[in-house]
Short mmCIF file of C-alpha atoms in Angstrom, two decimals:
data_model
loop_
_atom_site.label_atom_id
_atom_site.label_comp_id
_atom_site.label_asym_id
_atom_site.label_seq_id
_atom_site.Cartn_x
_atom_site.Cartn_y
_atom_site.Cartn_z
CA MET A 26 -175.30 -66.58 166.47
CA THR A 27 -176.48 -63.80 168.77
CA GLU A 28 -176.52 -63.40 172.53
CA ASN A 29 -178.09 -60.35 174.19
CA SER A 30 -178.22 -58.73 170.73
CA VAL A 31 -174.43 -59.10 170.27
CA VAL A 32 -173.41 -60.72 167.01
CA HIS A 33 -170.48 -63.16 167.44
CA ARG A 34 -168.24 -63.36 164.41
CA GLY A 35 -164.71 -64.61 163.88
CA LYS A 36 -161.59 -62.86 165.10
CA VAL A 37 -160.95 -59.44 163.57
CA LEU A 38 -157.20 -60.04 163.58
CA THR A 39 -156.13 -63.32 161.99
CA LEU A 40 -153.20 -64.51 159.89
CA GLY A 41 -155.41 -63.83 156.89
CA THR A 42 -156.31 -60.26 157.88
CA MET A 43 -153.09 -59.06 159.51
CA ASN A 44 -150.51 -56.89 157.77
CA PRO A 45 -148.94 -59.27 155.21
CA SER A 46 -145.62 -57.42 155.42
CA VAL A 47 -145.22 -58.49 159.04
CA LYS A 48 -145.55 -62.15 158.06
CA ARG A 49 -142.58 -61.73 155.75
CA VAL A 50 -140.36 -60.51 158.60
CA GLU A 51 -137.70 -62.97 159.73
CA TYR A 52 -135.02 -62.47 162.39
CA ALA A 53 -132.69 -65.44 162.54
CA VAL A 54 -130.73 -64.24 165.59
CA ARG A 55 -133.80 -64.95 167.72
CA GLY A 56 -135.39 -67.52 165.42
CA PRO A 57 -136.50 -71.18 165.80
CA ILE A 58 -133.13 -72.47 166.95
CA VAL A 59 -133.07 -69.97 169.81
CA GLN A 60 -136.61 -70.89 170.77
CA ARG A 61 -135.52 -74.52 170.96
CA ALA A 62 -132.54 -73.50 173.11
CA VAL A 63 -134.93 -71.88 175.60
CA GLN A 64 -137.02 -75.09 175.68
CA LEU A 65 -133.89 -77.13 176.38
CA GLU A 66 -133.01 -74.83 179.27
CA GLN A 67 -136.44 -75.44 180.76
CA GLU A 68 -136.08 -79.20 180.28
CA LEU A 69 -132.73 -79.17 182.09
CA LYS A 70 -134.33 -77.32 185.00
CA GLN A 71 -137.04 -79.99 185.12
CA GLY A 72 -134.35 -82.65 185.53
CA ILE A 73 -134.71 -84.12 182.05
CA GLN A 74 -131.45 -85.82 181.12
CA LYS A 75 -129.47 -84.35 178.22
CA PRO A 76 -126.01 -85.07 176.78
CA PHE A 77 -124.96 -81.69 178.30
CA THR A 78 -125.45 -79.82 181.55
CA GLU A 79 -126.05 -76.30 180.23
CA VAL A 80 -127.15 -74.45 177.10
CA ILE A 81 -124.54 -71.99 175.86
CA LYS A 82 -126.11 -69.24 173.76
CA ALA A 83 -123.38 -68.17 171.37
CA ASN A 84 -125.99 -66.86 168.93
CA ILE A 85 -126.19 -63.20 169.90
CA GLY A 86 -123.84 -60.35 170.82
CA ASP A 87 -125.21 -59.93 174.34
CA CYS A 88 -121.97 -59.05 176.12
CA HIS A 89 -123.03 -58.93 179.75
CA ALA A 90 -125.11 -62.09 179.43
CA MET A 91 -121.88 -63.79 178.35
CA GLY A 92 -119.99 -62.55 181.39
CA GLN A 93 -118.44 -59.27 180.19
CA GLN A 94 -118.27 -56.93 183.18
CA PRO A 95 -119.84 -53.45 183.17
CA ILE A 96 -117.54 -50.42 183.26
CA THR A 97 -117.48 -49.13 186.85
CA PHE A 98 -117.56 -45.43 185.93
CA PHE A 99 -120.68 -45.86 183.80
CA ARG A 100 -122.59 -47.71 186.48
CA GLN A 101 -121.55 -45.31 189.24
CA VAL A 102 -122.79 -42.23 187.38
CA LEU A 103 -125.98 -44.03 186.37
CA ALA A 104 -126.60 -45.00 189.98
CA LEU A 105 -126.12 -41.40 191.11
CA CYS A 106 -128.48 -40.13 188.42
CA CYS A 107 -131.15 -42.72 189.23
CA TYR A 108 -130.94 -42.14 192.99
CA PRO A 109 -129.53 -38.64 193.65
CA ASP A 110 -129.47 -39.19 197.42
CA LEU A 111 -126.27 -41.14 196.73
CA LEU A 112 -124.57 -37.83 195.87
CA GLU A 113 -124.01 -37.53 199.64
CA ASP A 114 -122.27 -40.93 199.76
CA ASN A 115 -118.47 -40.62 200.09
CA ARG A 116 -117.87 -43.99 198.39
CA PHE A 117 -118.32 -42.39 194.94
CA PRO A 118 -115.40 -40.54 193.31
CA GLU A 119 -115.92 -36.81 193.02
CA ASP A 120 -115.80 -36.79 189.21
CA THR A 121 -118.74 -39.21 189.06
CA LYS A 122 -120.76 -36.83 191.22
CA THR A 123 -119.82 -33.83 189.09
CA ARG A 124 -120.89 -35.72 185.99
CA ALA A 125 -124.19 -36.80 187.56
CA ARG A 126 -125.05 -33.27 188.69
CA ARG A 127 -124.38 -31.91 185.19
CA ILE A 128 -126.66 -34.49 183.61
CA LEU A 129 -129.45 -34.09 186.16
CA GLN A 130 -129.44 -30.32 185.65
CA ALA A 131 -130.20 -30.99 181.98
CA CYS A 132 -133.22 -33.19 182.82
CA GLY A 133 -136.71 -31.84 183.45
CA GLY A 134 -137.24 -31.54 187.20
CA GLY A 135 -133.72 -32.87 187.75
CA SER A 136 -135.00 -36.41 187.19
CA LEU A 137 -134.29 -39.20 184.71
CA GLY A 138 -138.00 -39.94 184.92
CA SER A 139 -138.89 -36.92 182.80
CA TYR A 140 -139.19 -36.86 179.03
CA SER A 141 -136.33 -35.30 177.09
CA ALA A 142 -136.49 -33.45 173.81
CA SER A 143 -137.41 -35.86 171.00
CA GLN A 144 -134.00 -35.46 169.39
CA GLY A 145 -132.34 -36.14 172.75
CA ILE A 146 -130.98 -34.16 175.71
CA GLU A 147 -129.17 -31.11 174.32
CA ILE A 148 -125.95 -31.48 176.31
CA VAL A 149 -125.72 -35.15 175.33
CA ARG A 150 -126.02 -34.25 171.64
CA GLN A 151 -123.33 -31.60 172.16
CA ASP A 152 -121.06 -34.19 173.79
CA VAL A 153 -121.71 -36.64 170.93
CA ALA A 154 -120.76 -33.92 168.42
CA ARG A 155 -117.48 -33.23 170.28
CA TYR A 156 -116.75 -36.96 170.38
CA ILE A 157 -117.24 -37.26 166.61
CA GLU A 158 -115.05 -34.22 165.97
CA LYS A 159 -112.26 -35.69 168.10
CA ARG A 160 -112.63 -39.15 166.52
CA ASP A 161 -112.47 -37.68 163.01
CA GLY A 162 -109.49 -35.41 163.56
CA GLY A 163 -111.33 -32.11 163.92
CA ILE A 164 -113.87 -32.36 161.10
CA PRO A 165 -116.81 -30.24 162.36
CA CYS A 166 -119.94 -31.88 163.70
CA ASN A 167 -123.15 -29.91 164.30
CA PRO A 168 -125.17 -31.11 167.35
CA ASP A 169 -128.33 -30.29 165.37
CA ASN A 170 -127.40 -33.16 163.05
CA ILE A 171 -127.30 -35.62 165.96
CA TYR A 172 -130.37 -37.70 166.82
CA LEU A 173 -130.25 -39.91 169.90
CA THR A 174 -131.88 -43.28 169.34
CA THR A 175 -133.13 -46.38 171.14
CA GLY A 176 -130.09 -48.36 170.09
CA ALA A 177 -128.74 -48.21 166.56
CA SER A 178 -131.63 -50.40 165.36
CA ASP A 179 -134.12 -47.62 166.07
CA GLY A 180 -132.14 -45.14 163.98
CA ILE A 181 -131.74 -47.57 161.10
CA THR A 182 -135.44 -48.38 160.89
CA THR A 183 -136.36 -44.69 161.24
CA MET A 184 -134.15 -43.73 158.32
CA LEU A 185 -135.51 -46.55 156.18
CA LYS A 186 -139.04 -45.29 156.86
CA LEU A 187 -138.00 -41.93 155.41
CA LEU A 188 -136.28 -43.43 152.40
CA VAL A 189 -138.84 -45.99 151.22
CA SER A 190 -141.43 -44.82 148.69
CA GLY A 191 -142.95 -45.61 145.30
CA GLU A 192 -144.91 -48.52 143.87
CA GLY A 193 -144.07 -51.36 141.51
CA SER A 194 -140.91 -50.74 139.51
CA SER A 195 -140.50 -47.33 141.18
CA ARG A 196 -140.41 -48.90 144.66
CA THR A 197 -137.29 -47.99 146.65
CA GLY A 198 -134.48 -50.53 146.42
CA VAL A 199 -132.05 -50.82 149.33
CA MET A 200 -128.64 -52.41 148.80
CA ILE A 201 -127.54 -54.63 151.69
CA SER A 202 -124.54 -56.91 152.03
CA ILE A 203 -124.81 -60.68 151.97
CA PRO A 204 -124.14 -62.01 154.55
CA GLN A 205 -126.14 -59.31 156.36
CA TYR A 206 -127.40 -58.52 159.83
CA PRO A 207 -131.07 -59.66 159.70
CA LEU A 208 -132.33 -56.32 161.04
CA TYR A 209 -131.97 -54.98 157.51
CA SER A 210 -133.90 -57.68 155.67
CA ALA A 211 -136.56 -57.67 158.42
CA ALA A 212 -137.02 -53.89 158.25
CA LEU A 213 -137.22 -53.95 154.45
CA ALA A 214 -139.83 -56.73 154.57
CA GLU A 215 -141.90 -54.77 157.09
CA LEU A 216 -141.73 -51.65 154.90
CA SER A 217 -142.37 -53.60 151.68
CA ALA A 218 -139.15 -52.19 150.27
CA VAL A 219 -137.02 -54.05 147.71
CA GLN A 220 -133.91 -55.79 149.00
CA ILE A 221 -130.95 -55.56 146.63
CA SER A 222 -128.33 -58.10 147.71
CA TYR A 223 -124.64 -57.59 147.04
CA TYR A 224 -122.16 -60.29 148.04
CA LEU A 225 -119.06 -59.83 150.14
CA ASP A 226 -115.98 -61.72 148.90
CA GLU A 227 -115.39 -64.61 151.31
CA GLU A 228 -112.20 -65.64 149.52
CA ASN A 229 -110.71 -62.22 150.31
CA CYS A 230 -111.66 -61.96 153.97
CA TRP A 231 -115.20 -60.73 153.23
CA SER A 232 -113.98 -57.65 151.39
CA LEU A 233 -116.30 -55.45 149.34
CA ALA A 234 -115.71 -54.93 145.62
CA VAL A 235 -117.29 -52.02 143.74
CA GLY A 236 -117.70 -54.30 140.73
CA GLU A 237 -120.11 -56.42 142.78
CA LEU A 238 -122.04 -53.29 143.79
CA GLN A 239 -122.29 -52.26 140.14
CA HIS A 240 -123.50 -55.69 139.06
CA ALA A 241 -126.18 -55.79 141.78
CA LEU A 242 -127.31 -52.23 141.02
CA GLU A 243 -127.69 -52.75 137.29
CA ALA A 244 -129.68 -55.94 137.79
CA ALA A 245 -131.98 -54.27 140.34
CA ARG A 246 -132.82 -51.34 138.05
CA GLN A 247 -134.92 -53.73 136.01
CA TYR A 248 -137.49 -54.06 138.81
CA CYS A 249 -137.04 -51.22 141.35
CA ARG A 250 -135.48 -47.82 141.93
CA PRO A 251 -132.21 -48.23 143.87
CA ARG A 252 -131.81 -45.31 146.26
CA VAL A 253 -129.95 -46.57 149.34
CA LEU A 254 -126.64 -48.34 150.03
CA CYS A 255 -126.10 -49.87 153.49
CA ILE A 256 -122.64 -50.73 154.78
CA ILE A 257 -121.78 -52.49 158.06
CA ASN A 258 -118.20 -51.75 159.14
CA PRO A 259 -116.76 -53.53 161.09
CA GLY A 260 -118.89 -56.31 159.73
CA ASN A 261 -121.68 -58.33 161.26
CA PRO A 262 -121.82 -61.33 160.92
CA THR A 263 -118.53 -61.55 159.05
CA GLY A 264 -116.14 -59.60 161.32
CA GLN A 265 -114.22 -57.85 158.54
CA VAL A 266 -112.82 -54.31 158.77
CA GLN A 267 -113.02 -52.43 155.48
CA SER A 268 -109.90 -50.61 154.29
CA ARG A 269 -109.80 -46.88 153.74
CA GLN A 270 -109.46 -47.48 150.00
CA CYS A 271 -112.61 -49.59 150.04
CA ILE A 272 -114.53 -46.83 151.84
CA GLU A 273 -113.32 -44.25 149.29
CA ASP A 274 -114.45 -46.53 146.46
CA VAL A 275 -117.88 -46.95 148.07
CA ILE A 276 -118.29 -43.19 148.51
CA LYS A 277 -117.36 -42.57 144.86
CA PHE A 278 -119.83 -45.24 143.79
CA ALA A 279 -122.61 -43.67 145.89
CA ALA A 280 -121.85 -40.25 144.40
CA GLU A 281 -121.84 -41.56 140.82
CA GLN A 282 -125.05 -43.54 141.27
CA ASN A 283 -126.84 -40.93 143.42
CA LEU A 284 -127.34 -43.27 146.36
CA PHE A 285 -128.04 -42.37 149.99
CA LEU A 286 -125.35 -43.95 152.21
CA MET A 287 -126.18 -45.64 155.53
CA ALA A 288 -123.06 -46.53 157.56
CA ASP A 289 -123.61 -48.92 160.46
CA GLU A 290 -120.51 -48.35 162.60
CA VAL A 291 -121.57 -49.81 165.94
CA TYR A 292 -118.43 -51.99 166.25
CA GLN A 293 -115.99 -49.13 165.68
CA ASP A 294 -113.99 -49.90 168.86
CA ASN A 295 -113.86 -53.63 168.10
CA VAL A 296 -110.82 -53.86 165.78
CA TYR A 297 -108.28 -56.59 166.53
CA ALA A 298 -106.26 -57.68 163.50
CA ASP A 299 -102.81 -56.29 162.77
CA GLY A 300 -102.90 -53.76 159.94
CA CYS A 301 -106.63 -53.08 160.39
CA ARG A 302 -107.99 -49.74 161.52
CA PHE A 303 -111.47 -48.27 161.77
CA HIS A 304 -112.12 -45.36 159.40
CA SER A 305 -115.45 -43.57 159.79
CA PHE A 306 -117.35 -42.93 156.58
CA LYS A 307 -117.77 -39.29 157.55
CA LYS A 308 -114.05 -38.72 158.06
CA VAL A 309 -113.15 -40.32 154.73
CA LEU A 310 -115.97 -38.43 152.99
CA PHE A 311 -114.70 -35.04 154.14
CA GLU A 312 -111.07 -35.88 153.48
CA MET A 313 -112.02 -36.65 149.86
CA GLY A 314 -112.86 -32.99 149.34
CA SER A 315 -115.89 -30.86 148.59
CA LYS A 316 -116.67 -32.72 145.35
CA TYR A 317 -117.95 -35.50 147.60
CA SER A 318 -118.44 -33.93 151.03
CA ASP A 319 -120.88 -31.35 149.63
CA GLN A 320 -122.85 -33.93 147.67
CA VAL A 321 -123.09 -37.38 149.25
CA GLU A 322 -125.95 -37.85 151.68
CA LEU A 323 -124.82 -39.93 154.63
CA VAL A 324 -126.21 -41.15 157.92
CA SER A 325 -123.99 -43.04 160.35
CA PHE A 326 -124.96 -45.02 163.45
CA HIS A 327 -123.33 -45.91 166.75
CA SER A 328 -124.54 -47.71 169.86
CA THR A 329 -123.69 -48.43 173.50
CA SER A 330 -124.56 -52.11 173.02
CA LYS A 331 -121.24 -53.34 171.65
CA CYS A 332 -117.52 -52.44 171.80
CA TYR A 333 -116.11 -52.44 175.35
CA MET A 334 -119.40 -51.18 176.83
CA GLY A 335 -121.73 -54.05 175.97
CA GLU A 336 -124.69 -52.24 177.54
CA CYS A 337 -127.35 -53.83 175.32
CA GLY A 338 -130.22 -53.48 177.77
CA PHE A 339 -130.03 -49.70 178.07
CA ARG A 340 -130.98 -49.38 174.37
CA ALA A 341 -128.95 -46.29 173.55
CA GLY A 342 -127.32 -44.94 170.43
CA TYR A 343 -127.13 -42.04 168.04
CA MET A 344 -127.21 -41.23 164.36
CA GLU A 345 -125.60 -38.30 162.55
CA VAL A 346 -127.09 -37.02 159.30
CA VAL A 347 -124.86 -35.31 156.74
CA ASN A 348 -126.09 -33.32 153.73
CA MET A 349 -129.72 -34.04 154.50
CA ASP A 350 -132.27 -31.84 152.70
CA PRO A 351 -133.41 -29.28 155.35
CA GLU A 352 -137.07 -29.91 154.53
CA VAL A 353 -136.59 -33.65 154.98
CA LYS A 354 -134.80 -33.02 158.25
CA VAL A 355 -137.94 -31.30 159.51
CA GLN A 356 -139.87 -34.45 158.63
CA LEU A 357 -137.27 -36.63 160.41
CA THR A 358 -137.60 -34.55 163.57
CA LYS A 359 -141.39 -34.90 163.32
CA LEU A 360 -141.08 -38.65 162.89
CA VAL A 361 -138.88 -39.15 165.96
CA SER A 362 -141.20 -36.94 168.02
CA VAL A 363 -143.96 -39.54 167.61
CA ARG A 364 -142.07 -41.86 169.98
CA LEU A 365 -141.57 -38.90 172.37
CA CYS A 366 -137.91 -39.58 173.22
CA PRO A 367 -135.33 -42.35 173.59
CA PRO A 368 -134.96 -43.85 177.09
CA VAL A 369 -133.35 -41.18 179.25
CA PRO A 370 -131.10 -43.59 181.25
CA GLY A 371 -129.78 -44.78 177.90
CA GLN A 372 -129.06 -41.19 176.88
CA VAL A 373 -127.09 -40.75 180.10
CA LEU A 374 -125.06 -43.88 179.37
CA LEU A 375 -124.35 -42.65 175.84
CA ASP A 376 -123.09 -39.37 177.26
CA LEU A 377 -120.60 -41.24 179.45
CA VAL A 378 -119.40 -43.32 176.49
CA VAL A 379 -118.68 -40.26 174.35
CA ASN A 380 -117.39 -38.23 177.30
CA PRO A 381 -115.37 -40.64 179.48
CA PRO A 382 -113.11 -39.67 182.40
CA LEU A 383 -110.08 -37.52 181.59
CA PRO A 384 -106.54 -38.59 182.61
CA GLU A 385 -106.47 -36.07 185.46
CA GLU A 386 -109.77 -37.28 186.98
CA PRO A 387 -109.95 -39.88 189.79
CA SER A 388 -112.02 -42.40 187.80
CA TYR A 389 -109.67 -42.45 184.81
CA ARG A 390 -107.24 -45.17 185.88
CA THR A 391 -109.93 -47.73 186.65
CA PHE A 392 -111.84 -46.81 183.49
CA PHE A 393 -108.74 -47.13 181.30
CA GLU A 394 -107.75 -50.47 182.84
CA GLU A 395 -111.24 -51.95 182.49
CA ARG A 396 -111.65 -50.74 178.91
CA SER A 397 -108.21 -51.99 177.86
CA ALA A 398 -108.68 -55.37 179.54
CA THR A 399 -112.05 -55.95 177.86
CA LEU A 400 -110.77 -55.10 174.38
CA ALA A 401 -107.57 -57.14 174.88
CA MET A 402 -109.60 -60.15 175.97
CA LEU A 403 -111.87 -59.84 172.91
CA ALA A 404 -108.82 -59.64 170.64
CA GLU A 405 -107.36 -62.77 172.19
CA LYS A 406 -110.64 -64.65 171.84
CA ALA A 407 -110.92 -63.54 168.20
CA ARG A 408 -107.48 -65.02 167.47
CA MET A 409 -108.19 -68.21 169.40
CA THR A 410 -111.54 -68.77 167.66
CA GLN A 411 -110.04 -68.41 164.20
CA GLN A 412 -107.09 -70.67 165.04
CA ILE A 413 -109.09 -73.53 166.58
CA LEU A 414 -111.85 -73.57 163.95
CA ASN A 415 -109.30 -73.69 161.14
CA GLU A 416 -107.83 -76.84 162.72
CA VAL A 417 -111.09 -78.70 162.03
CA PRO A 418 -111.23 -80.54 158.67
CA GLY A 419 -114.27 -79.22 156.81
CA ILE A 420 -114.39 -75.82 158.56
CA THR A 421 -112.80 -72.70 157.06
CA CYS A 422 -112.68 -69.53 159.14
CA ASN A 423 -111.55 -66.11 157.95
CA PRO A 424 -109.61 -63.88 160.37
CA VAL A 425 -111.89 -62.16 162.87
CA GLN A 426 -110.60 -58.67 162.15
CA GLY A 427 -113.23 -56.88 164.22
CA ALA A 428 -116.75 -56.92 165.72
CA MET A 429 -117.75 -59.88 167.93
CA TYR A 430 -118.47 -62.79 165.60
CA THR A 431 -117.03 -65.40 163.33
CA PHE A 432 -118.85 -66.69 160.23
CA PRO A 433 -117.00 -69.87 159.22
CA ARG A 434 -117.85 -71.95 156.18
CA ILE A 435 -118.75 -75.58 156.87
CA GLN A 436 -118.55 -78.48 154.42
CA LEU A 437 -121.65 -80.67 154.71
CA PRO A 438 -121.87 -84.23 153.32
CA PRO A 439 -124.42 -84.78 150.50
CA LYS A 440 -126.43 -87.18 152.71
CA ALA A 441 -126.85 -84.49 155.35
CA ILE A 442 -127.96 -81.96 152.72
CA ALA A 443 -130.47 -84.46 151.34
CA GLN A 444 -131.86 -85.29 154.78
CA ALA A 445 -132.20 -81.58 155.62
CA LYS A 446 -134.19 -81.02 152.44
CA GLU A 447 -136.46 -83.96 153.30
CA LYS A 448 -137.21 -82.20 156.59
CA GLY A 449 -137.82 -78.90 154.79
CA GLN A 450 -134.84 -77.30 156.51
CA ALA A 451 -131.87 -75.36 155.22
CA PRO A 452 -128.83 -77.69 155.50
CA ASP A 453 -127.00 -75.39 157.91
CA MET A 454 -130.15 -75.10 160.06
CA PHE A 455 -130.24 -78.91 160.17
CA TYR A 456 -126.57 -78.88 161.24
CA CYS A 457 -127.02 -76.20 163.91
CA MET A 458 -130.14 -77.85 165.32
CA LYS A 459 -128.33 -81.18 165.70
CA LEU A 460 -125.40 -79.36 167.30
CA LEU A 461 -127.79 -77.78 169.80
CA GLU A 462 -129.54 -81.07 170.64
CA GLU A 463 -126.27 -82.97 171.10
CA THR A 464 -124.02 -80.35 172.75
CA GLY A 465 -126.25 -77.56 174.09
CA ILE A 466 -124.43 -74.98 171.96
CA CYS A 467 -126.71 -72.48 170.24
CA LEU A 468 -125.38 -70.99 166.99
CA VAL A 469 -127.21 -69.26 164.13
CA PRO A 470 -127.17 -70.93 160.67
CA GLY A 471 -125.65 -68.90 157.88
CA SER A 472 -128.89 -69.16 155.90
CA GLY A 473 -130.38 -66.67 158.39
CA PHE A 474 -127.91 -64.03 157.20
CA GLY A 475 -127.70 -64.91 153.52
CA GLN A 476 -124.87 -66.70 151.71
CA ARG A 477 -123.89 -67.74 148.22
CA ASP A 478 -125.80 -70.72 146.87
CA GLY A 479 -124.06 -73.98 147.65
CA THR A 480 -122.16 -72.63 150.64
CA TYR A 481 -123.03 -73.18 154.29
CA HIS A 482 -121.99 -71.27 157.40
CA PHE A 483 -122.83 -70.52 160.99
CA ARG A 484 -122.45 -67.35 163.02
CA MET A 485 -120.92 -67.63 166.46
CA THR A 486 -120.14 -64.89 168.94
CA ILE A 487 -116.66 -64.78 170.51
CA LEU A 488 -118.11 -63.37 173.75
CA PRO A 489 -118.17 -66.40 176.13
CA PRO A 490 -115.51 -66.31 178.87
CA THR A 491 -112.20 -67.74 177.63
CA ASP A 492 -112.52 -71.05 179.49
CA LYS A 493 -116.08 -71.54 178.27
CA LEU A 494 -115.15 -70.47 174.73
CA LYS A 495 -112.47 -73.16 174.65
CA ILE A 496 -115.10 -75.72 175.64
CA VAL A 497 -117.49 -74.43 172.95
CA LEU A 498 -114.83 -74.64 170.26
CA ALA A 499 -113.75 -78.12 171.37
CA LYS A 500 -117.36 -79.33 171.28
CA ILE A 501 -117.90 -77.84 167.81
CA LYS A 502 -114.73 -79.58 166.61
CA GLU A 503 -115.83 -82.93 168.03
CA PHE A 504 -119.39 -82.54 166.73
CA HIS A 505 -118.33 -81.58 163.21
CA GLN A 506 -116.09 -84.63 162.94
CA SER A 507 -118.83 -87.00 164.18
CA PHE A 508 -121.48 -85.31 162.02
CA THR A 509 -119.28 -85.72 158.93
CA GLU A 510 -118.66 -89.39 159.71
CA GLN A 511 -122.37 -90.02 160.38
CA TYR A 512 -123.49 -88.66 157.00
CA SER A 513 -120.57 -89.68 154.80
#
């Protein structure tokens, strides 16, 4: 059909013509169950009667949305940087003004509205390097190896873009833990890389065994070229904190198998369990001596979105590359320059995280008290969550050693599993959807993160305020008991 000599054809972009890799991308944390939760919120606002009065989104680690309070020092300096006229206001402590002036002097035109260098503001990268050196007991860190990122996710996907190559059986294989954070499987699907799954040991508090890595690697060599090993520590969604011995074993394995190591360490301040301690991969690598520290290629990631900060919306983070080929590093710098720079307000926030107030400065006491209170509250909620869930027959919950989540196993009756399959749903999706419809609690089914066949889980954040978390846990307990009775 033509009109005014214009030929009308079908849409250029359709499901049939779009990039097929994008269609393979799945992200359970914001998947169908969350979309239904949003619909339920709208229905409640419209006055539609439900068996609950509010939807509680315990599906995602969005700290401030769950009531965690911002750190005063961070917000004061950010306010001063965004609106420098406030530097004349005597309500702000002097150290916040000093910090703001230093940052603004490093910005083009003295404004956060200017672009920064693609790798990030130089003084921020210098401060990140000093922070890493202090964290790791004096092991040197070169600011030139620091890349500021739009949250850790940006750094992870950027590195995967560099690492993925080949076709067919030579296609890059990337080893990721199961259960895993869905960013990894989504990024690998988008890049048409090969996902190599290795299983964490649920019976041993989600620990990582090198024997499992070896088994997964050998099997994958039949159909791809394994080149990358990803580790999340502390774990998401499983909340485990890997021991120093485990990290040493992983580094030795990477060295023996010539694998590039990616260490996702965004929960490094979230460690709660007695006897657990965060060990950075870089620190352990260098303490193992030059046999490893001169050889193993490593990139580690951190973010302002988690820990005691919880500043998800500022989208800020960094990555440090170790032993990267200098010619590849040139290509990495080129790649990050395409997106011009990370958000400058986020870079400012990151600088404050890695360079907080000193004990002699006026903001220190408030900062220390707020930080300590937030981490203590998270530790208490981690213990409470584990304790209450383990009181429920049919739910088994490992200790929440770190991070912000629990990933309990749930026993589902055969009738429920059969009915879920009739609906074309994973059994734990069926369970979580019924939980949402009956209680208003939004969790993420374990199938969205990966799990051993025949086991079922859900991921739940421990972030809701204590009173609300108690209500959530009580409702889950009551629901699980009624669900089990209904389908037994």
